CSV table of C-alpha atoms and ligand atoms in Angstrom, one decimal:
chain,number,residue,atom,x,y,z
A,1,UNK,CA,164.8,98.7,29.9
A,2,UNK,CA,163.7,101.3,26.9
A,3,UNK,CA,160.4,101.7,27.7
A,4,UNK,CA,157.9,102.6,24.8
A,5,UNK,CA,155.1,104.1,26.5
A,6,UNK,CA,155.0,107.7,26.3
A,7,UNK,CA,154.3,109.1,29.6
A,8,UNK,CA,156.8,106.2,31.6
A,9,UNK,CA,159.3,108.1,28.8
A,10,UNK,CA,158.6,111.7,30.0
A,11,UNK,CA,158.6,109.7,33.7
A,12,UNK,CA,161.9,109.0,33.4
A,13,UNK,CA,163.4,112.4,32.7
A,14,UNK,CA,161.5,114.1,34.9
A,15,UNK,CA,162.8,111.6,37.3
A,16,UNK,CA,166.2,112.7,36.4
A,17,UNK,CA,166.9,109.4,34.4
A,18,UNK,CA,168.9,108.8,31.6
A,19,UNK,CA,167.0,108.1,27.9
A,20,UNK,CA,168.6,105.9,25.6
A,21,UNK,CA,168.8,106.0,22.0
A,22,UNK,CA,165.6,104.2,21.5
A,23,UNK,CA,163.5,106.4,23.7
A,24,UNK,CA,165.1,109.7,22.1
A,25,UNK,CA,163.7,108.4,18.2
A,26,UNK,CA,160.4,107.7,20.3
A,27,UNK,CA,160.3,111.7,21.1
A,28,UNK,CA,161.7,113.0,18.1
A,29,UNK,CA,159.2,110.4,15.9
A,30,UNK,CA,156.7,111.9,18.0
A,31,UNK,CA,157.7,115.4,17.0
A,32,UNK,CA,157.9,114.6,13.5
A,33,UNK,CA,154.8,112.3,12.6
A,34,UNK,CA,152.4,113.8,15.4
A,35,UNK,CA,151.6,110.8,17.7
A,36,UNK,CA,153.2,112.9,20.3
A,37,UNK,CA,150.4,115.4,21.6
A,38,UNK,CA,152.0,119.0,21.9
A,39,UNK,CA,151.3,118.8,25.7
A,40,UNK,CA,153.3,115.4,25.7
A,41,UNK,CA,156.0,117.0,24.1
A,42,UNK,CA,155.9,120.4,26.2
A,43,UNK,CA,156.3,117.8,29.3
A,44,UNK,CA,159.3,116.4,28.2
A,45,UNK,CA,160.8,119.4,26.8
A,46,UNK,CA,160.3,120.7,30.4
A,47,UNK,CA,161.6,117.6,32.0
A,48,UNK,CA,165.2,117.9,29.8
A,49,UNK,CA,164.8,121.8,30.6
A,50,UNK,CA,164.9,120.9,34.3
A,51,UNK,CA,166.9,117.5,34.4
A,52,UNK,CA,169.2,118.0,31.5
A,53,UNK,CA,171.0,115.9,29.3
A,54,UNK,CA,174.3,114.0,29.5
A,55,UNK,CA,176.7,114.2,26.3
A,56,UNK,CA,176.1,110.6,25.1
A,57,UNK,CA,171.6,111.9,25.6
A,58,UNK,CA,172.2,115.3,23.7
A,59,UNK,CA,174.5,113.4,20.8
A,60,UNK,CA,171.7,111.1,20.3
A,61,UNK,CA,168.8,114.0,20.2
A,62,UNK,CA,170.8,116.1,17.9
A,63,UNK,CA,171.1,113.1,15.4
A,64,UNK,CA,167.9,112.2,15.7
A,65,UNK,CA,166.7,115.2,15.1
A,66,UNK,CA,169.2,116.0,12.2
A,67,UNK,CA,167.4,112.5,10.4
A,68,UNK,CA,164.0,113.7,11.0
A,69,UNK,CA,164.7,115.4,7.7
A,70,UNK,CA,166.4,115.8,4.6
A,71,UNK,CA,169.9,115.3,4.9
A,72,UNK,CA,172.3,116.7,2.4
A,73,UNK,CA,174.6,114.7,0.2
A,74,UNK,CA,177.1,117.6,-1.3
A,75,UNK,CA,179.8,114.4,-2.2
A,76,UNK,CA,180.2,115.5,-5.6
A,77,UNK,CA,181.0,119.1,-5.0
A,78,UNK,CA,184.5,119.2,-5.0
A,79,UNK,CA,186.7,120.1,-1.4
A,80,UNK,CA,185.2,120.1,1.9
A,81,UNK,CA,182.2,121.8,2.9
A,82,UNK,CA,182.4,124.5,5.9
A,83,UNK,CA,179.8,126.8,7.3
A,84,UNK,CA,179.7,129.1,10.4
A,85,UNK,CA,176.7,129.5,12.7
A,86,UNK,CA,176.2,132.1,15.2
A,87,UNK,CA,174.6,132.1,18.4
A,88,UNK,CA,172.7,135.7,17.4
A,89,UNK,CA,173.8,139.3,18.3
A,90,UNK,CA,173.1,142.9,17.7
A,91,UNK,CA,174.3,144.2,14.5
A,92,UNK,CA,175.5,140.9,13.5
A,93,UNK,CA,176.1,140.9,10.5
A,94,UNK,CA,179.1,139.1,9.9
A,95,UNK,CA,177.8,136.2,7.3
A,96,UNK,CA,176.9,138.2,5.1
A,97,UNK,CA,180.4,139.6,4.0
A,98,UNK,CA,182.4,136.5,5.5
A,99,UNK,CA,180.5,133.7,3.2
A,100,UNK,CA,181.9,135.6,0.2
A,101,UNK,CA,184.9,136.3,1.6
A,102,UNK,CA,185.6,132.3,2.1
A,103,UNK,CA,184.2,131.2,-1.4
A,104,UNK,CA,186.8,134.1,-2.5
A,105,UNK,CA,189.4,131.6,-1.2
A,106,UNK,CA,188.0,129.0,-3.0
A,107,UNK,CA,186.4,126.8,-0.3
A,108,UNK,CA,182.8,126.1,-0.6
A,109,UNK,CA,180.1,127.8,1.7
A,110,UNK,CA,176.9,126.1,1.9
A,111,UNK,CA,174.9,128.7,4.3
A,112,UNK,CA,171.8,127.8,5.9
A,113,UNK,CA,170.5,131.1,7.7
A,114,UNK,CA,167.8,132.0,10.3
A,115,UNK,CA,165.1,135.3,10.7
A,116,UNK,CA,165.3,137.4,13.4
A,117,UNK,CA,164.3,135.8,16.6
A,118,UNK,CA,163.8,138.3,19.6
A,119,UNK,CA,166.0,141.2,20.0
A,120,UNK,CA,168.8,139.7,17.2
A,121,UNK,CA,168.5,140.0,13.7
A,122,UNK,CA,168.5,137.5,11.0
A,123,UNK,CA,170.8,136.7,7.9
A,124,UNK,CA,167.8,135.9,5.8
A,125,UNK,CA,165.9,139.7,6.7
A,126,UNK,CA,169.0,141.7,5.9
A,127,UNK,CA,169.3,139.4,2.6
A,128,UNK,CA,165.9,140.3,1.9
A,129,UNK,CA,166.5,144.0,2.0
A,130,UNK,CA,168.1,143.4,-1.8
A,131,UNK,CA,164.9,143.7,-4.2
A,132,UNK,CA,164.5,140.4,-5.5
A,133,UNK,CA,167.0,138.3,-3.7
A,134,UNK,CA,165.2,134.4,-3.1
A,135,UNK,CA,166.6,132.6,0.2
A,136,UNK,CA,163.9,130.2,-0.5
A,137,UNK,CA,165.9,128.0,-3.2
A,138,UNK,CA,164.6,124.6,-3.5
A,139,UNK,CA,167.7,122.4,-2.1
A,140,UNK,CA,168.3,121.3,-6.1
A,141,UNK,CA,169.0,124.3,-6.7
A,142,UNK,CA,171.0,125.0,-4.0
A,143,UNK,CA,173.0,122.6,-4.8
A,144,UNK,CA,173.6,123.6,-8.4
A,145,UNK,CA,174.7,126.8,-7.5
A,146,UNK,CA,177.1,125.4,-4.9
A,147,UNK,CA,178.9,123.2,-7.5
A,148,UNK,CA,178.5,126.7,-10.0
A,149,UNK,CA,179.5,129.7,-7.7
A,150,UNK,CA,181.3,127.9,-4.8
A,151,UNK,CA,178.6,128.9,-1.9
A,152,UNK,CA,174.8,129.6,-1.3
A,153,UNK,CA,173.0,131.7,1.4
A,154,UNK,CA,169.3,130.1,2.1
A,155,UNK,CA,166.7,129.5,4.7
A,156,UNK,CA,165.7,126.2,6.2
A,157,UNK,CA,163.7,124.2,4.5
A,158,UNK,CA,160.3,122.2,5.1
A,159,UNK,CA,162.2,118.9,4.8
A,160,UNK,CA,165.4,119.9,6.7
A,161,UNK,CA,165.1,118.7,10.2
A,162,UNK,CA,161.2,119.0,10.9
A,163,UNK,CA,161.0,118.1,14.4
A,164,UNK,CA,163.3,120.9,15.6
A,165,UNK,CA,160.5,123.2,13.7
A,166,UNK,CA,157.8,121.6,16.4
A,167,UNK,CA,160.0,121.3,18.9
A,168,UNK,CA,161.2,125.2,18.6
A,169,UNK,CA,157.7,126.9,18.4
A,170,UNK,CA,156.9,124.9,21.8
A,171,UNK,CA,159.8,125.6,23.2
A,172,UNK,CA,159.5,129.5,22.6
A,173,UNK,CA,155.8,129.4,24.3
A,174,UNK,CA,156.7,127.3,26.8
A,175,UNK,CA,159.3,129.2,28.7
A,176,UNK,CA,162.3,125.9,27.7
A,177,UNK,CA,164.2,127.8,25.1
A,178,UNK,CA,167.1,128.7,27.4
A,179,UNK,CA,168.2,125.3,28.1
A,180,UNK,CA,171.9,124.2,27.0
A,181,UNK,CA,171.0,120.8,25.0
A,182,UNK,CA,168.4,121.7,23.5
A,183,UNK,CA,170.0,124.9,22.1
A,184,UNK,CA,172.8,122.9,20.9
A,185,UNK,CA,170.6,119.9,19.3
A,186,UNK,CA,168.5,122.8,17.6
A,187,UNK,CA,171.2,124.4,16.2
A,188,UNK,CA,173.5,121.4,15.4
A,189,UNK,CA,170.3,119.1,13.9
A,190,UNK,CA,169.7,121.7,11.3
A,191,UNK,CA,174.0,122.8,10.5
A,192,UNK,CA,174.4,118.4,10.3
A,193,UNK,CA,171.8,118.3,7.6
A,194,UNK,CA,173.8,120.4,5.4
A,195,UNK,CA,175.9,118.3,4.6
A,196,UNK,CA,178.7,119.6,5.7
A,197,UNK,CA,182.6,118.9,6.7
A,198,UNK,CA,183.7,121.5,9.4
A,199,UNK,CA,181.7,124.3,11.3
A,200,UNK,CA,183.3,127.2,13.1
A,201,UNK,CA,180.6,128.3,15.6
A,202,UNK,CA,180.5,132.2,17.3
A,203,UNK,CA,178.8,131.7,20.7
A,204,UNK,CA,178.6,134.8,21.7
A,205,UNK,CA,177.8,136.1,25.6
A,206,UNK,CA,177.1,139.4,27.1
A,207,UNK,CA,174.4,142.2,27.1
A,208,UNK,CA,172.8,141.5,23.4
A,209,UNK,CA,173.5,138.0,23.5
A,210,UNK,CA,171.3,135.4,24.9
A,211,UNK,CA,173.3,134.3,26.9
A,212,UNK,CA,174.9,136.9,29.0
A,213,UNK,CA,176.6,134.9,31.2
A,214,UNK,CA,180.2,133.5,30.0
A,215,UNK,CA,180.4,130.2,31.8
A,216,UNK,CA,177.0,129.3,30.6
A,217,UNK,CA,178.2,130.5,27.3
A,218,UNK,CA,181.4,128.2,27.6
A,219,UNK,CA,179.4,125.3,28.9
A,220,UNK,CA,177.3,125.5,25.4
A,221,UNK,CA,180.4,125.9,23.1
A,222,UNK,CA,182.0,123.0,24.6
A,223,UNK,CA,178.8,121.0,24.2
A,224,UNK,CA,178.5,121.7,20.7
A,225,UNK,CA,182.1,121.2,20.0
A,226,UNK,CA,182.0,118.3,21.1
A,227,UNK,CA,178.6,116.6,19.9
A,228,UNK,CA,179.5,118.5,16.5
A,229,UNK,CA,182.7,116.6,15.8
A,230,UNK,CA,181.8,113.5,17.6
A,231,UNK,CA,179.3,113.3,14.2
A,232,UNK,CA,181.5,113.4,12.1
A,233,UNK,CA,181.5,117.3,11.5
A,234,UNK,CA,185.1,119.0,12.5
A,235,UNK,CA,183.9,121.8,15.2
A,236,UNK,CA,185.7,124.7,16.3
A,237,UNK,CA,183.7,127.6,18.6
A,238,UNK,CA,184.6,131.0,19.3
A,239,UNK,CA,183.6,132.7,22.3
A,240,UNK,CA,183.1,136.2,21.9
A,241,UNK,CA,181.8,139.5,23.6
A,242,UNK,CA,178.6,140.8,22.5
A,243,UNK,CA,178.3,144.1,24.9
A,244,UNK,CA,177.8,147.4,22.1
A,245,UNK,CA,176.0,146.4,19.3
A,246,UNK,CA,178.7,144.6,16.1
A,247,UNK,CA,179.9,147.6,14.5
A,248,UNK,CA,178.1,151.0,13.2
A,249,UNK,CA,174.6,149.8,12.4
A,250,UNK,CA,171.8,148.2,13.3
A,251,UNK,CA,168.8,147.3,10.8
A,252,UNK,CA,168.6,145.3,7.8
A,253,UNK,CA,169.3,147.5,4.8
A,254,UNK,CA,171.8,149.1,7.0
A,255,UNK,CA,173.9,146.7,8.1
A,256,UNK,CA,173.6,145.2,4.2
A,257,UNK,CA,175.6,148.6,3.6
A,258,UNK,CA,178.3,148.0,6.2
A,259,UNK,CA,178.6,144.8,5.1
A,260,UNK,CA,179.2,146.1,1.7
A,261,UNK,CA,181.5,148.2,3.2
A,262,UNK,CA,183.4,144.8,4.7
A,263,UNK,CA,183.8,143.7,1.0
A,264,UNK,CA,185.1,147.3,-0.5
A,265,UNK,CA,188.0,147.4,2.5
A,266,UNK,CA,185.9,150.2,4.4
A,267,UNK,CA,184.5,148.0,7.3
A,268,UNK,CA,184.8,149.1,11.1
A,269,UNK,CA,187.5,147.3,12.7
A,270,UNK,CA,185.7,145.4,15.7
A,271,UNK,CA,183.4,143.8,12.9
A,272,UNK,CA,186.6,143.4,10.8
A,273,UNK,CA,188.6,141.6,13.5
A,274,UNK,CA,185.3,138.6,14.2
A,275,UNK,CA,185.6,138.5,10.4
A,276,UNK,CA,188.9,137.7,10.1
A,277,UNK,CA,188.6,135.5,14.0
A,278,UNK,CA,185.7,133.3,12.0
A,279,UNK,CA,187.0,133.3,8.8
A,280,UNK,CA,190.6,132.3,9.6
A,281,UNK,CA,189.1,129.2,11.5
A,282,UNK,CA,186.6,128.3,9.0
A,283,UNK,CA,190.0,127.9,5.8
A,284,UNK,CA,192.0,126.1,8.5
A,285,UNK,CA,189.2,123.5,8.8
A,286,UNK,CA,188.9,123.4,5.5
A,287,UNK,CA,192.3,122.6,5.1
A,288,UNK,CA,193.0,125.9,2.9
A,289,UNK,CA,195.2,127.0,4.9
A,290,UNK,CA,197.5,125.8,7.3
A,291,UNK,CA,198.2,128.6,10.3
A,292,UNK,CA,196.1,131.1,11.0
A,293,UNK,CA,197.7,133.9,9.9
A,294,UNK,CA,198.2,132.8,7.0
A,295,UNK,CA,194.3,132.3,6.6
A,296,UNK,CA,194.4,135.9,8.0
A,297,UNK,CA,196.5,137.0,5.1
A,298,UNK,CA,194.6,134.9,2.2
A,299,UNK,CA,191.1,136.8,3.5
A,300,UNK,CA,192.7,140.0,3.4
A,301,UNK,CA,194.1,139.8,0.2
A,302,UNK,CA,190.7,138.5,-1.3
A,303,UNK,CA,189.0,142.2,0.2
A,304,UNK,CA,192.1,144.2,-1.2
A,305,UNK,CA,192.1,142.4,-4.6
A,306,UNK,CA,188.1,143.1,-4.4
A,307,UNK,CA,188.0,139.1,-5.4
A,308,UNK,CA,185.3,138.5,-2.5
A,309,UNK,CA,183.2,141.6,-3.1
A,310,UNK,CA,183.2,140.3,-6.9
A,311,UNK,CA,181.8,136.9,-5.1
A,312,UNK,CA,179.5,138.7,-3.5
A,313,UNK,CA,177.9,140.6,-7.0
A,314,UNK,CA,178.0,136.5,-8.2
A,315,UNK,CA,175.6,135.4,-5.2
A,316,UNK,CA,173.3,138.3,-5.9
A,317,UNK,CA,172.9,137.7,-9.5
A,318,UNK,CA,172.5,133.5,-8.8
A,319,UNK,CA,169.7,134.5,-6.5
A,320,UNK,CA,167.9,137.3,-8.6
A,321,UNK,CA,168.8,139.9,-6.4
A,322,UNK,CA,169.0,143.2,-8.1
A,323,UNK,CA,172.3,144.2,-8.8
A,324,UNK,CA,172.5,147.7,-9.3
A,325,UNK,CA,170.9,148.4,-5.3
A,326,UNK,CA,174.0,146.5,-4.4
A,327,UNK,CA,176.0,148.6,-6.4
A,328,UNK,CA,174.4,151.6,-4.8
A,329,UNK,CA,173.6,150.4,-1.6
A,330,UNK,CA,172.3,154.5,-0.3
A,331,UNK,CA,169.4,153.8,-2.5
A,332,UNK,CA,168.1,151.3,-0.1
A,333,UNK,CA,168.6,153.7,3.0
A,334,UNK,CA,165.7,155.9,2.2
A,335,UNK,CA,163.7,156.2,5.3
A,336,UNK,CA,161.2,159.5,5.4
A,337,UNK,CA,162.1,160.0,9.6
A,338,UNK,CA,166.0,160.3,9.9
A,339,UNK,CA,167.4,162.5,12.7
A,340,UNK,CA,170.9,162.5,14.5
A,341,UNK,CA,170.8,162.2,18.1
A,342,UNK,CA,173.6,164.3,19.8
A,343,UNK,CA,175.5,164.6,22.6
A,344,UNK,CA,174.5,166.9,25.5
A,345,UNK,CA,178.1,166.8,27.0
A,346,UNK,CA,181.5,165.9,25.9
A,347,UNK,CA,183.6,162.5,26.7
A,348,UNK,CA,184.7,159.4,26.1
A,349,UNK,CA,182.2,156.4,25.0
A,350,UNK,CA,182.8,153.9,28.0
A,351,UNK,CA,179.0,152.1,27.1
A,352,UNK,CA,176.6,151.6,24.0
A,353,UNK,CA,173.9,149.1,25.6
A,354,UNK,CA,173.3,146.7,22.6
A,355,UNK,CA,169.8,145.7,24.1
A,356,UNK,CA,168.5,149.2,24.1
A,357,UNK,CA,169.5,149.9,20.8
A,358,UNK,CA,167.9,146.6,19.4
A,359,UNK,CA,164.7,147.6,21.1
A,360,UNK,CA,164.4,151.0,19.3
A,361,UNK,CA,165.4,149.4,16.1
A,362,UNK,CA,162.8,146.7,16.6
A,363,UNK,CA,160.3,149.2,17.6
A,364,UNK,CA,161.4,151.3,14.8
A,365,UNK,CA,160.5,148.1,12.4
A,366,UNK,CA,163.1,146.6,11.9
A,367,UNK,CA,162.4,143.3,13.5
A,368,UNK,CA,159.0,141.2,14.3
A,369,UNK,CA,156.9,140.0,17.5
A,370,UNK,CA,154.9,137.8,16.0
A,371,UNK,CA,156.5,135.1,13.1
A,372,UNK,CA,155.4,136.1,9.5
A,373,UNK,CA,155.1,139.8,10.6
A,374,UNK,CA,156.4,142.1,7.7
A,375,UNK,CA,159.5,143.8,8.8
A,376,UNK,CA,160.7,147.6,7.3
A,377,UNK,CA,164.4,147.2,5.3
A,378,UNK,CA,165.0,150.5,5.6
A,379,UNK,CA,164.9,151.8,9.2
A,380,UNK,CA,167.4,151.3,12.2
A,381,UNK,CA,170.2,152.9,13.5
A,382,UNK,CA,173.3,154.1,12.0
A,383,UNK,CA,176.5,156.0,12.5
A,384,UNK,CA,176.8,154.6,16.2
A,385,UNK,CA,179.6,155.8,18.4
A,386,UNK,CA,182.1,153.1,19.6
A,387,UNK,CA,183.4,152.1,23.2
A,388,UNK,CA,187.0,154.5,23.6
A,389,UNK,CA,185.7,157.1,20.7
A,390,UNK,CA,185.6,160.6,22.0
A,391,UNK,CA,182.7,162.9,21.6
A,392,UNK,CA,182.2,166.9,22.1
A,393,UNK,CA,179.3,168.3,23.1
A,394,UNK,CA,176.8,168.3,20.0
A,395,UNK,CA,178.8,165.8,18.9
A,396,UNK,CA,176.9,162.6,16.6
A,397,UNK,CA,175.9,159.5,18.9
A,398,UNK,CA,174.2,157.9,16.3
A,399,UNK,CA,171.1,158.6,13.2
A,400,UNK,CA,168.0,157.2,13.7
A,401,UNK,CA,166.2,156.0,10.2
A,402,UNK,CA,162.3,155.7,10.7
A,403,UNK,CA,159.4,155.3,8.3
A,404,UNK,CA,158.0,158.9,9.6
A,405,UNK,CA,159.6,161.8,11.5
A,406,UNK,CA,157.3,161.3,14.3
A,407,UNK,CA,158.6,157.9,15.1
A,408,UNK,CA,162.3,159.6,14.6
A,409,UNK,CA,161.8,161.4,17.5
A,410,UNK,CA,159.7,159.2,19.8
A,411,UNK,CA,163.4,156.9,19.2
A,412,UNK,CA,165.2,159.6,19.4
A,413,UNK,CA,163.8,159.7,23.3
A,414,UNK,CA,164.2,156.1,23.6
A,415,UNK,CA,167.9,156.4,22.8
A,416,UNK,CA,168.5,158.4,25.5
A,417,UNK,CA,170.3,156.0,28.0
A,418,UNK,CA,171.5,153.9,25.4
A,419,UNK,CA,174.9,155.6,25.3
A,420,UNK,CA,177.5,156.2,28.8
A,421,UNK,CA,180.4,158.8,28.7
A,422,UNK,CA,183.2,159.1,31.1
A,423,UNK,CA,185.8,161.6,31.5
A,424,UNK,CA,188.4,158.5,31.1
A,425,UNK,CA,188.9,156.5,27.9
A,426,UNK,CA,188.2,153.2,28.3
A,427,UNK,CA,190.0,150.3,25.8
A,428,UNK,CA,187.3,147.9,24.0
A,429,UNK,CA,188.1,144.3,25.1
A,430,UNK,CA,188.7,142.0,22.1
A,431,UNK,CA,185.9,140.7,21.0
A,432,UNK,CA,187.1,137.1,20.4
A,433,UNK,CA,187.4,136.3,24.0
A,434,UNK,CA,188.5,131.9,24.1
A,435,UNK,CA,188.3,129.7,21.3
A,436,UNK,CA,187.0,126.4,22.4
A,437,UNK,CA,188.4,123.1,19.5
B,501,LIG,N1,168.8,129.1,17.4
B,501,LIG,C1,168.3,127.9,17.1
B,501,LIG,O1,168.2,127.5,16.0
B,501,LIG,N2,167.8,127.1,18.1
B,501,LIG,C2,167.9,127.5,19.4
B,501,LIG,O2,167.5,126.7,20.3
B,501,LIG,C3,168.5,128.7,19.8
B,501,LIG,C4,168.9,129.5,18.7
């Protein structure tokens, strides 16, 4: 029987027994309206941290936790709804160039974007790195622009799912974060409360992911998949590699550039080929298209016709971003420190090591240890070699952009063993390694 005494709760997990629906609202209630004590909480996070949850246990948490909060009703916007999440990366900075590139084909975006958390960047930083730009529209407004421009790029809420916020800042002090259901009722709690109709998710595994390990990887991707269109949400998840960072550049204003870049026709082509991977899904769910290829083609032409870069100038205008830095993207790229880092031999790229380079960009600036920290726009690391490029000796390896030279060069000496030549070339691996529907 559903007991609803707190600590027999907890009891029960840490027994390795099954909650039912009842017992899960008791938990997430307690998250939400405080008459859960953080240490009860912390104890039961721990319990489904060591126990785990079974399909039918993680459905119920992620819904739950979805109706903690605000849920949005986007019924009278026209055509169905689709977003993509990823699972974070280095360099990742595929949203911002693929959410204009789907409105371009007419299907409406409603994108609901993180900060950086640990080594990976965030959508809503690199945003940010636009004078003026607000990701803090109230949902109103939001919505407004939805119905208006065809898609929106914001941050969470207060009043969208609240008792993932709790639950999230205990589970990143108390050493439960990397735990497969509660990664995927975080993630799905927050993507349900958009309101939307089909989600194409990039799980990503490998060296700058956080999950390095594939199978785990998989075992998450089918989870959400599977809780995500159980709900009612049509789910698709790519699995892909995340070994050298996502293209040329890591940092915010810099990889703001490259995803300008993306729009004008000029992106590099492993960050063009997840594009096209995610986007292709995310029109076939939507029912835009009705192969793949075709969806393939459709994206294209929208970057060639400059259609999705013109999307792109509409967002920044809706959300007071100022237009002409857009326009001239090299004005936001004005670090004082900026020095190339070279090559002492010649050969062919065989490893870029993603986490390395994230941990001189973050040292650099361009990311946060502690939440509300300001972050630099400007600095990072640009013009990065790619796995199977050759290089001579003296040859560029990448250009480090720092608030002063000093802290150019103390990188500079960081980067050292971020970068592995061979005398053989070696192939890249496709990025988009299984899709999981
Ligand atoms: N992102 C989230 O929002 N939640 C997690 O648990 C992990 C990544």
């Amino acid at each position: 029987m559903a007991s609803t005494n707190v600590a027999e709760i907890i009891a029960r997990k840490r027994d390795g027994g099954a909650l039912g629906p009842a017992e899960i609202a008791a938990f997430v209630r307690g998250a939400s309206d405080g008459s859960w004590a953080d240490f009860q909480l912390t104890a039961m996070l721990m319990a489904i941290y060591l126990r785990g949850l079974d399909a039918a246990e993680t459905r119920e948490l992620t819904l739950a936790m979805m109706r903690s909060g605000v849920v949005l009703d986007l019924g009278a916007i026209p055509g169905r709804k689709v977003d993509k999440h990823s699972t974070g990366g280095v360099g990742d900075k595929i949203s911002l160039h693929l959410a204009p590139m789907v409105a371009a084909c007419g299907v409406v975006v409603p994108m609901i974007s993180g900060r950086g958390l640990g080594h990976t960047g965030g959508t809503l930083d690199k945003l940010e790195s636009i004078p003026g730009f607000n990701v803090a529209l109230p949902l109103d407004r939001f919505r407004a622009q939805l119905a208006g421009i065809g898609f929106g790029m914001i941050g969470q809420t207060d009043d969208l799912a609240p008792a993932d916020r709790r639950l999230y800042a205990l589970r990143d002090v108390s050493a439960t974060v990397a735990s497969v259901p509660l990664i995927c009722a975080s993630i799905l709690s927050k993507k349900l409360a958009e309101g939307i109709d089909a989600l194409v998710l990039d799980v990503k595994f490998g060296e700058g992911a956080f999950m390095p390990d594939l199978a785990r990887a998989r075992d998450l991707a089918q989870l959400m998949v599977s809780v995500g269109n159980e709900s009612g949400v049509a789910t698709r998840a790519l699995l892909t590699r995340m070994d050298e960072p996502i293209g040329r550049a890591v940092g915010n204003a810099l990889e703001l550039a490259e995803s300008i870049d993306c729009l004008q026709g000029r992106g590099p082509a492993d960050t063009m080929e997840l594009t096209y991977a995610l986007g292709a899904q995310m029109l076939v769910l939507a029912g835009r298209c009705a192969t793949e290829a075709a969806a393939r083609e459709e994206l294209r032409r929208g970057v060639q016709s400059g259609a999705a870069w013109r999307k792109f100038l509409e967002l920044v205008r809706a959300q007071g971003g100022a237009e002409g830095t857009v326009l001239h993207p090299e004005k936001l790229l004005q670090a004082p420190g900026q020095e190339l880092i070279k090559s002492t031999k010649a050969g062919f790229v065989t490893a870029v090591h993603s986490r390395r380079i994230a941990a001189v960009a973050h040292a650099l600036g361009a990311g946060r240890t502690r939440a509300g920290e300001a972050i630099n726009p400007a600095v990072g690391i640009s013009h990065l070699v790619k796995v199977g490029e050759r290089v001579e000796a003296g040859g560029v390896l990448c250009r480090v952009h720092a608030a002063t030279s000093a802290e150019a060069a103390a990188a500079s000496q960081q980067l050292d063993t971020a970068f592995e030549l061979g005398s053989q070339r070696t192939t890249p691996a496709l990025l988009v390694a299984e899709m999981i529907a």
